[in-house]
Phi, psi and omega in degrees: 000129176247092219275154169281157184296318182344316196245035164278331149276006193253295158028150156260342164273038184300327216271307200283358140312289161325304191271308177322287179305302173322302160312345184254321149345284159332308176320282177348284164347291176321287188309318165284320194287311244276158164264167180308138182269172164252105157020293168308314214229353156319142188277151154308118201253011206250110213249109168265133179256147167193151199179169181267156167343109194073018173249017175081001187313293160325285165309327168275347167302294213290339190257028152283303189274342168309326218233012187261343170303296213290321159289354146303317197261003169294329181283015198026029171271141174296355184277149188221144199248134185266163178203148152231159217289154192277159195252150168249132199258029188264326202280341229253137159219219166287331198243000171225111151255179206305326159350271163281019157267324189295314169339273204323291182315327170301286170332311191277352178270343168305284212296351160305293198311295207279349169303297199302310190275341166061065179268144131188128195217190162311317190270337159302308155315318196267344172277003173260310159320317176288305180301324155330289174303291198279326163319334187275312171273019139310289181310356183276302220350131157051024161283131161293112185315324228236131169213143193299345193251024134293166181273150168331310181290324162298305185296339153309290195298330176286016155285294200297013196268313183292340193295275200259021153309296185320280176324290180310313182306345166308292190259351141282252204354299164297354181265344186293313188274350163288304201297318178280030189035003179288179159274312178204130205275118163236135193269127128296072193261141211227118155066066179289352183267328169311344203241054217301342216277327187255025196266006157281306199309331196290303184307298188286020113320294169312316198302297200289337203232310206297314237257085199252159164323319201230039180216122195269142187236157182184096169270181175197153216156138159262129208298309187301330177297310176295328174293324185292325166274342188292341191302306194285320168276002172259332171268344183274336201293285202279012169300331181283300177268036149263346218266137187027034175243148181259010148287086196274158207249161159269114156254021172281298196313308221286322170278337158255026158311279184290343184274342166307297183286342198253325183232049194339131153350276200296002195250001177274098181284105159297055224290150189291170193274170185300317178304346211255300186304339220277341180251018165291126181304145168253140163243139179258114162248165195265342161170144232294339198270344157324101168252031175250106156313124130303327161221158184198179169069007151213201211291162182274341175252038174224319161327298185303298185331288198292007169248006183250342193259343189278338170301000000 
């Protein structure tokens, strides 16, 4: 279910709406004072939902970006917002990463825009050119820079890919938010922890390439789940010097460390557990515009219940 700003105080997610929308304010905020920055010194731009299974993470991500148009502009800011479509992360493999799917999703909604409007000007030639540069070093992506039967200069340039990967990803974005007149590109990643086998690469992908100025991140996850994988790639890293030494390394500290850094306290929307909703009063109405409950005044697991035994 994807609720409108109307019931962002009414919610059973009011709380996580409030702290979610507030953080990305603050983002903005941040982004209009700061003077220009380096790449390298972008603020984490990364608004995490996190929860256990069937605790709504998708619904409150998605009715998060559903309500960002409307909380701009109540908020009376002039900034405007771009979306691609949310990325799933089961597509992600050895040969497709989260790159290259916002990339793909960037692309199909351009070449939509200029079939339908039958475009061709300047900003159409340079977002083609952007997209151009970066499909080509996507394509380096996790390639050996250095191969004997290159030329010096092909191997120079497969140096330079992560170097300038970034950069370019930079200007595609701005020029994707030029043409469509917005401000800031928001990415929507829906359960990045389903996918165990690529979710750290996935993760240190957002780290190294995403966390650009003008671009909003609104992620999902259950926290113990991502911990476990980042656990597992710090233990396989750091297996050779734990293996007969009597310093073991911690990698519990050490995954929530980076997961810390990657995913700040304050940028974590915390959804309540099952236990918390299931004793929350429920009102039952008969259709939204109905202002008589049919039923009220006890618990959401003894309602429900008593509407699965009246069926």
């Amino acid at each position: 279910i994807t609720e409108g700003y109307d019931s962002r105080k009414t919610s059973i997610f009011a709380d996580q709406y409030k702290k979610a929308l507030q953080e990305i304010d603050a983002y903005i905020s941040a982004k209009d004072e700061e003077t220009e920055t380096s790449l390298q010194e972008s603020r984490n731009n990364i608004i995490a939902f996190m929860g256990d299974r069937g605790t709504g993470k998708t619904s409150c991500m998605m009715s998060v970006l559903n309500m960002l148009d409307s909380h701009l502009k109540e908020g009376k800011r002039n900034q405007t917002i771009a979306t691609v479509e949310v990325v799933d992360p089961s597509f992600f493999d050895e040969n497709t990463n989260i790159i290259y799917l916002v990339v793909g999703k960037m692309f199909a909604a351009f070449k939509e825009s200029i079939d339908k409007n039958n475009e061709d000007n300047l900003r159409v030639h340079d977002l083609m050119m952007a997209f151009q540069n970066v499909l080509s070093q996507i394509s380096m992506m996790g390639k050996s820079p250095l191969n004997e039967n290159d030329t010096d200069t092909h191997q120079l340039g497969n140096l330079l890919v992560t170097v300038n990967l970034k950069k370019n990803l930079k200007k595609l974005v701005d020029c994707y938010l030029k043409y469509y007149g917005n401000d800031f590109l928001v990415i929507p990643v829906d359960d990045i922890d389903n996918n165990t086998d690529q979710a750290y690469k996935m993760m240190e992908q957002i780290r190294k390439y995403l966390i650009l100025p003008n671009v909003i991140i609104l992620i999902s996850f259950k926290l113990e789940q991502i911990s476990n994988v980042a656990e597992l790639y710090f233990t396989k890293l750091y297996s050779p010097l734990s293996s007969g030494s009597k310093n073991t390394v911690n990698v519990g500290d050490m995954a929530q460390k980076y997961l810390l850094k990657l995913f700040p306290l304050e940028h974590r929307v915390a959804l309540p557990d099952l236990k918390t909703m299931m004793d929350k009063e429920l009102e039952v109405y008969k259709n939204r515009e109905d202002k008589d409950a049919l039923l009220s005044g006890s618990s959401m697991k003894y309602t429900m219940t008593a509407l699965i035994f009246r069926m």
